[in-house]
Amino acid sequence: MISSTAQSAFRIRRTRTTEADKLPEIEKSAAQAFESIPALSWIADEPPMSAEVHRRSIQAGTCWVAVDTGKEDAPVGFLTASVENGDIHIAEMSVAADWQGQGIGSALIQTLKQWSFQNKLSRITLTTFLDVPWNAPFYLREGFVIVPEDALDTRLAALLEAELRHGFSRNSRCVMRFEINR
């Protein structure tokens, strides 16, 4: 998929193993947006997902990057996920600060939806912030729905509980899903 804006052009493709070390830098850049939310500003200083986790996703074929088509195919955003029990779970999606607001997140989600359909998966899942504009509201626009806590399966409930133990408040996080229509 190739897309362009007045400022830049990008395309989505599979992530190369040699790019795994670049993805934490993109996540750190993206996390700086949390500095604008006082209660969550600490997230900007949190360590990003390790390159090793990205490598596992790359090897499994569940990691995509948005690349700058004008700068040597350099990654500017990514989506890392894993397949579990017929679902694909988004572990992280980040877009470098200077590339945000250009449709990269939507393009990555569209790529994941197409891939999930082609691979006969049931749904896409993720955990995210309820009230952060580039989190749950973004995914709602992309067709995801919020899953009530009493409807979570064991895997998703455990993911949400782990996030609460990490320091997120119960009222700030949610699980979302997108049903793949086959």
PDB file of C-alpha atoms in Angstrom:
ATOM      1  CA  MET A   1       0.000   0.000   0.000  1.00  0.00           C
ATOM      2  CA  ILE A   2       1.394   3.414  -0.990  1.00  0.00           C
ATOM      3  CA  SER A   3      -0.007   6.650   0.328  1.00  0.00           C
ATOM      4  CA  SER A   4       1.108  10.239   0.176  1.00  0.00           C
ATOM      5  CA  THR A   5       0.293  13.536   1.783  1.00  0.00           C
ATOM      6  CA  ALA A   6       1.350  17.049   0.901  1.00  0.00           C
ATOM      7  CA  GLN A   7       4.397  16.560   3.135  1.00  0.00           C
ATOM      8  CA  SER A   8       5.483  12.982   2.508  1.00  0.00           C
ATOM      9  CA  ALA A   9       4.841   9.584   1.021  1.00  0.00           C
ATOM     10  CA  PHE A  10       4.867   6.226   2.766  1.00  0.00           C
ATOM     11  CA  ARG A  11       4.114   2.617   2.033  1.00  0.00           C
ATOM     12  CA  ILE A  12       3.361  -0.376   4.228  1.00  0.00           C
ATOM     13  CA  ARG A  13       5.391  -3.559   3.950  1.00  0.00           C
ATOM     14  CA  ARG A  14       6.611  -6.488   6.042  1.00  0.00           C
ATOM     15  CA  THR A  15       9.335  -5.605   8.503  1.00  0.00           C
ATOM     16  CA  ARG A  16      12.828  -6.883   7.767  1.00  0.00           C
ATOM     17  CA  THR A  17      14.758  -8.590  10.562  1.00  0.00           C
ATOM     18  CA  THR A  18      17.504  -5.984  10.157  1.00  0.00           C
ATOM     19  CA  GLU A  19      14.985  -3.274  11.128  1.00  0.00           C
ATOM     20  CA  ALA A  20      14.030  -4.703  14.544  1.00  0.00           C
ATOM     21  CA  ASP A  21      16.512  -2.444  16.347  1.00  0.00           C
ATOM     22  CA  LYS A  22      14.915   0.674  14.794  1.00  0.00           C
ATOM     23  CA  LEU A  23      11.403  -0.031  16.072  1.00  0.00           C
ATOM     24  CA  PRO A  24      12.032   0.814  19.760  1.00  0.00           C
ATOM     25  CA  GLU A  25      13.261   4.263  18.627  1.00  0.00           C
ATOM     26  CA  ILE A  26       9.990   4.820  16.758  1.00  0.00           C
ATOM     27  CA  GLU A  27       7.989   3.764  19.824  1.00  0.00           C
ATOM     28  CA  LYS A  28       9.960   6.178  22.047  1.00  0.00           C
ATOM     29  CA  SER A  29       9.309   9.000  19.574  1.00  0.00           C
ATOM     30  CA  ALA A  30       5.588   8.194  19.475  1.00  0.00           C
ATOM     31  CA  ALA A  31       5.379   8.005  23.271  1.00  0.00           C
ATOM     32  CA  GLN A  32       6.412  11.655  23.570  1.00  0.00           C
ATOM     33  CA  ALA A  33       2.787  12.526  22.719  1.00  0.00           C
ATOM     34  CA  PHE A  34       1.884  11.371  26.246  1.00  0.00           C
ATOM     35  CA  GLU A  35       3.757  14.371  27.647  1.00  0.00           C
ATOM     36  CA  SER A  36       0.664  16.400  26.709  1.00  0.00           C
ATOM     37  CA  ILE A  37      -1.430  14.400  29.222  1.00  0.00           C
ATOM     38  CA  PRO A  38      -0.170  15.183  32.753  1.00  0.00           C
ATOM     39  CA  ALA A  39      -1.535  11.992  34.355  1.00  0.00           C
ATOM     40  CA  LEU A  40       0.155   9.852  31.685  1.00  0.00           C
ATOM     41  CA  SER A  41       3.331  11.857  31.016  1.00  0.00           C
ATOM     42  CA  TRP A  42       5.387   9.125  32.734  1.00  0.00           C
ATOM     43  CA  ILE A  43       4.728   6.874  29.719  1.00  0.00           C
ATOM     44  CA  ALA A  44       7.076   9.042  27.637  1.00  0.00           C
ATOM     45  CA  ASP A  45       9.928   7.791  29.830  1.00  0.00           C
ATOM     46  CA  GLU A  46       8.947   4.105  29.897  1.00  0.00           C
ATOM     47  CA  PRO A  47      11.216   1.637  28.089  1.00  0.00           C
ATOM     48  CA  PRO A  48       9.830   0.588  24.702  1.00  0.00           C
ATOM     49  CA  MET A  49       9.140  -2.960  23.576  1.00  0.00           C
ATOM     50  CA  SER A  50      12.422  -4.774  23.035  1.00  0.00           C
ATOM     51  CA  ALA A  51      13.893  -5.427  19.625  1.00  0.00           C
ATOM     52  CA  GLU A  52      13.805  -9.137  20.518  1.00  0.00           C
ATOM     53  CA  VAL A  53      10.002  -9.094  20.834  1.00  0.00           C
ATOM     54  CA  HIS A  54       9.842  -7.391  17.432  1.00  0.00           C
ATOM     55  CA  ARG A  55      12.201 -10.015  15.968  1.00  0.00           C
ATOM     56  CA  ARG A  56       9.871 -12.813  17.102  1.00  0.00           C
ATOM     57  CA  SER A  57       6.954 -11.026  15.441  1.00  0.00           C
ATOM     58  CA  ILE A  58       8.985 -10.433  12.278  1.00  0.00           C
ATOM     59  CA  GLN A  59       9.917 -14.132  12.143  1.00  0.00           C
ATOM     60  CA  ALA A  60       6.251 -15.064  12.614  1.00  0.00           C
ATOM     61  CA  GLY A  61       5.252 -12.721   9.772  1.00  0.00           C
ATOM     62  CA  THR A  62       3.165 -10.466  12.034  1.00  0.00           C
ATOM     63  CA  CYS A  63       5.110  -7.213  11.954  1.00  0.00           C
ATOM     64  CA  TRP A  64       4.634  -4.446   9.406  1.00  0.00           C
ATOM     65  CA  VAL A  65       6.321  -1.084   8.925  1.00  0.00           C
ATOM     66  CA  ALA A  66       5.378   2.154   7.274  1.00  0.00           C
ATOM     67  CA  VAL A  67       8.400   3.369   5.373  1.00  0.00           C
ATOM     68  CA  ASP A  68       9.312   6.766   3.997  1.00  0.00           C
ATOM     69  CA  THR A  69       9.358   6.264   0.237  1.00  0.00           C
ATOM     70  CA  GLY A  70      11.597   9.299  -0.190  1.00  0.00           C
ATOM     71  CA  LYS A  71      14.321   8.310   2.301  1.00  0.00           C
ATOM     72  CA  GLU A  72      15.848   4.959   1.504  1.00  0.00           C
ATOM     73  CA  ASP A  73      12.794   2.994   2.642  1.00  0.00           C
ATOM     74  CA  ALA A  74      13.363   4.054   6.293  1.00  0.00           C
ATOM     75  CA  PRO A  75      10.756   2.852   8.838  1.00  0.00           C
ATOM     76  CA  VAL A  76       8.615   5.641  10.341  1.00  0.00           C
ATOM     77  CA  GLY A  77       5.886   3.522  11.966  1.00  0.00           C
ATOM     78  CA  PHE A  78       5.134  -0.097  12.792  1.00  0.00           C
ATOM     79  CA  LEU A  79       2.571  -2.593  13.975  1.00  0.00           C
ATOM     80  CA  THR A  80       3.773  -5.652  15.931  1.00  0.00           C
ATOM     81  CA  ALA A  81       1.327  -8.451  16.680  1.00  0.00           C
ATOM     82  CA  SER A  82       1.063 -12.135  17.551  1.00  0.00           C
ATOM     83  CA  VAL A  83      -1.390 -14.874  16.621  1.00  0.00           C
ATOM     84  CA  GLU A  84      -3.036 -16.659  19.533  1.00  0.00           C
ATOM     85  CA  ASN A  85      -5.937 -19.132  19.344  1.00  0.00           C
ATOM     86  CA  GLY A  86      -7.252 -17.901  15.996  1.00  0.00           C
ATOM     87  CA  ASP A  87      -6.961 -14.224  16.946  1.00  0.00           C
ATOM     88  CA  ILE A  88      -4.224 -11.725  16.206  1.00  0.00           C
ATOM     89  CA  HIS A  89      -3.323  -9.422  19.072  1.00  0.00           C
ATOM     90  CA  ILE A  90      -1.702  -6.043  18.474  1.00  0.00           C
ATOM     91  CA  ALA A  91       1.171  -5.791  20.940  1.00  0.00           C
ATOM     92  CA  GLU A  92       2.183  -2.306  19.794  1.00  0.00           C
ATOM     93  CA  MET A  93       1.508   0.173  17.035  1.00  0.00           C
ATOM     94  CA  SER A  94       3.573   3.352  16.938  1.00  0.00           C
ATOM     95  CA  VAL A  95       4.245   6.158  14.478  1.00  0.00           C
ATOM     96  CA  ALA A  96       7.249   8.471  14.832  1.00  0.00           C
ATOM     97  CA  ALA A  97       6.239  11.900  16.159  1.00  0.00           C
ATOM     98  CA  ASP A  98       6.989  13.808  12.963  1.00  0.00           C
ATOM     99  CA  TRP A  99       4.906  11.341  10.905  1.00  0.00           C
ATOM    100  CA  GLN A 100       1.785  11.287  13.074  1.00  0.00           C
ATOM    101  CA  GLY A 101      -1.532  12.481  11.656  1.00  0.00           C
ATOM    102  CA  GLN A 102      -0.767  11.361   8.109  1.00  0.00           C
ATOM    103  CA  GLY A 103      -2.845   8.179   7.966  1.00  0.00           C
ATOM    104  CA  ILE A 104      -0.083   5.724   8.809  1.00  0.00           C
ATOM    105  CA  GLY A 105      -1.971   4.163  11.731  1.00  0.00           C
ATOM    106  CA  SER A 106      -5.055   3.612   9.560  1.00  0.00           C
ATOM    107  CA  ALA A 107      -2.918   2.132   6.778  1.00  0.00           C
ATOM    108  CA  LEU A 108      -1.249  -0.281   9.216  1.00  0.00           C
ATOM    109  CA  ILE A 109      -4.643  -1.346  10.588  1.00  0.00           C
ATOM    110  CA  GLN A 110      -6.016  -1.846   7.069  1.00  0.00           C
ATOM    111  CA  THR A 111      -3.002  -4.016   6.218  1.00  0.00           C
ATOM    112  CA  LEU A 112      -3.574  -6.088   9.356  1.00  0.00           C
ATOM    113  CA  LYS A 113      -7.273  -6.502   8.561  1.00  0.00           C
ATOM    114  CA  GLN A 114      -6.475  -7.746   5.043  1.00  0.00           C
ATOM    115  CA  TRP A 115      -3.784 -10.107   6.303  1.00  0.00           C
ATOM    116  CA  SER A 116      -6.088 -11.444   9.036  1.00  0.00           C
ATOM    117  CA  PHE A 117      -8.846 -12.109   6.512  1.00  0.00           C
ATOM    118  CA  GLN A 118      -6.444 -13.875   4.126  1.00  0.00           C
ATOM    119  CA  ASN A 119      -5.130 -16.017   6.980  1.00  0.00           C
ATOM    120  CA  LYS A 120      -8.635 -16.940   8.166  1.00  0.00           C
ATOM    121  CA  LEU A 121      -8.268 -15.461  11.637  1.00  0.00           C
ATOM    122  CA  SER A 122     -11.338 -14.720  13.741  1.00  0.00           C
ATOM    123  CA  ARG A 123     -10.595 -11.304  15.224  1.00  0.00           C
ATOM    124  CA  ILE A 124      -8.030  -8.626  15.962  1.00  0.00           C
ATOM    125  CA  THR A 125      -7.607  -7.702  19.626  1.00  0.00           C
ATOM    126  CA  LEU A 126      -5.684  -5.065  21.566  1.00  0.00           C
ATOM    127  CA  THR A 127      -5.563  -3.210  24.865  1.00  0.00           C
ATOM    128  CA  THR A 128      -5.513   0.579  24.933  1.00  0.00           C
ATOM    129  CA  PHE A 129      -6.448   3.758  26.768  1.00  0.00           C
ATOM    130  CA  LEU A 130     -10.147   4.627  26.807  1.00  0.00           C
ATOM    131  CA  ASP A 131      -9.844   8.415  26.727  1.00  0.00           C
ATOM    132  CA  VAL A 132      -6.586   9.138  24.876  1.00  0.00           C
ATOM    133  CA  PRO A 133      -7.616  10.525  21.455  1.00  0.00           C
ATOM    134  CA  TRP A 134      -5.110   8.455  19.487  1.00  0.00           C
ATOM    135  CA  ASN A 135      -6.067   5.264  21.369  1.00  0.00           C
ATOM    136  CA  ALA A 136      -9.648   3.920  21.831  1.00  0.00           C
ATOM    137  CA  PRO A 137     -11.315   6.761  19.855  1.00  0.00           C
ATOM    138  CA  PHE A 138      -8.968   6.035  16.926  1.00  0.00           C
ATOM    139  CA  TYR A 139      -9.710   2.299  17.018  1.00  0.00           C
ATOM    140  CA  LEU A 140     -13.466   2.933  17.273  1.00  0.00           C
ATOM    141  CA  ARG A 141     -13.205   4.897  13.999  1.00  0.00           C
ATOM    142  CA  GLU A 142     -11.389   1.885  12.524  1.00  0.00           C
ATOM    143  CA  GLY A 143     -14.333  -0.410  13.353  1.00  0.00           C
ATOM    144  CA  PHE A 144     -13.146  -1.885  16.658  1.00  0.00           C
ATOM    145  CA  VAL A 145     -15.502  -2.271  19.622  1.00  0.00           C
ATOM    146  CA  ILE A 146     -14.789  -2.155  23.343  1.00  0.00           C
ATOM    147  CA  VAL A 147     -15.145  -5.552  25.006  1.00  0.00           C
ATOM    148  CA  PRO A 148     -16.831  -5.380  28.428  1.00  0.00           C
ATOM    149  CA  GLU A 149     -14.640  -6.790  31.193  1.00  0.00           C
ATOM    150  CA  ASP A 150     -17.204  -9.498  32.011  1.00  0.00           C
ATOM    151  CA  ALA A 151     -16.969 -10.739  28.401  1.00  0.00           C
ATOM    152  CA  LEU A 152     -13.186 -11.137  28.288  1.00  0.00           C
ATOM    153  CA  ASP A 153     -11.695 -14.559  27.703  1.00  0.00           C
ATOM    154  CA  THR A 154      -8.894 -15.766  29.971  1.00  0.00           C
ATOM    155  CA  ARG A 155      -6.075 -14.503  27.711  1.00  0.00           C
ATOM    156  CA  LEU A 156      -7.468 -10.981  27.351  1.00  0.00           C
ATOM    157  CA  ALA A 157      -8.406 -10.709  31.030  1.00  0.00           C
ATOM    158  CA  ALA A 158      -4.835 -11.689  31.952  1.00  0.00           C
ATOM    159  CA  LEU A 159      -3.397  -9.045  29.602  1.00  0.00           C
ATOM    160  CA  LEU A 160      -5.584  -6.352  31.125  1.00  0.00           C
ATOM    161  CA  GLU A 161      -4.695  -7.452  34.671  1.00  0.00           C
ATOM    162  CA  ALA A 162      -0.973  -7.342  33.824  1.00  0.00           C
ATOM    163  CA  GLU A 163      -1.378  -3.755  32.649  1.00  0.00           C
ATOM    164  CA  LEU A 164      -3.146  -2.826  35.873  1.00  0.00           C
ATOM    165  CA  ARG A 165      -0.262  -4.338  37.862  1.00  0.00           C
ATOM    166  CA  HIS A 166       2.106  -2.232  35.742  1.00  0.00           C
ATOM    167  CA  GLY A 167       0.457   0.923  37.066  1.00  0.00           C
ATOM    168  CA  PHE A 168      -2.464   1.754  34.793  1.00  0.00           C
ATOM    169  CA  SER A 169      -5.756   2.526  36.515  1.00  0.00           C
ATOM    170  CA  ARG A 170      -8.687   0.168  35.919  1.00  0.00           C
ATOM    171  CA  ASN A 171     -10.865   2.952  34.519  1.00  0.00           C
ATOM    172  CA  SER A 172      -8.235   4.068  32.021  1.00  0.00           C
ATOM    173  CA  ARG A 173      -7.728   0.859  30.011  1.00  0.00           C
ATOM    174  CA  CYS A 174      -9.896  -1.364  27.853  1.00  0.00           C
ATOM    175  CA  VAL A 175      -9.766  -4.348  25.549  1.00  0.00           C
ATOM    176  CA  MET A 176     -10.962  -3.830  21.988  1.00  0.00           C
ATOM    177  CA  ARG A 177     -11.635  -6.229  19.140  1.00  0.00           C
ATOM    178  CA  PHE A 178     -12.408  -6.232  15.451  1.00  0.00           C
ATOM    179  CA  GLU A 179     -14.333  -9.205  14.070  1.00  0.00           C
ATOM    180  CA  ILE A 180     -12.990 -10.549  10.775  1.00  0.00           C
ATOM    181  CA  ASN A 181     -15.868 -11.229   8.394  1.00  0.00           C
ATOM    182  CA  ARG A 182     -15.199 -14.298   6.319  1.00  0.00           C
TER     183      ARG A 182
END
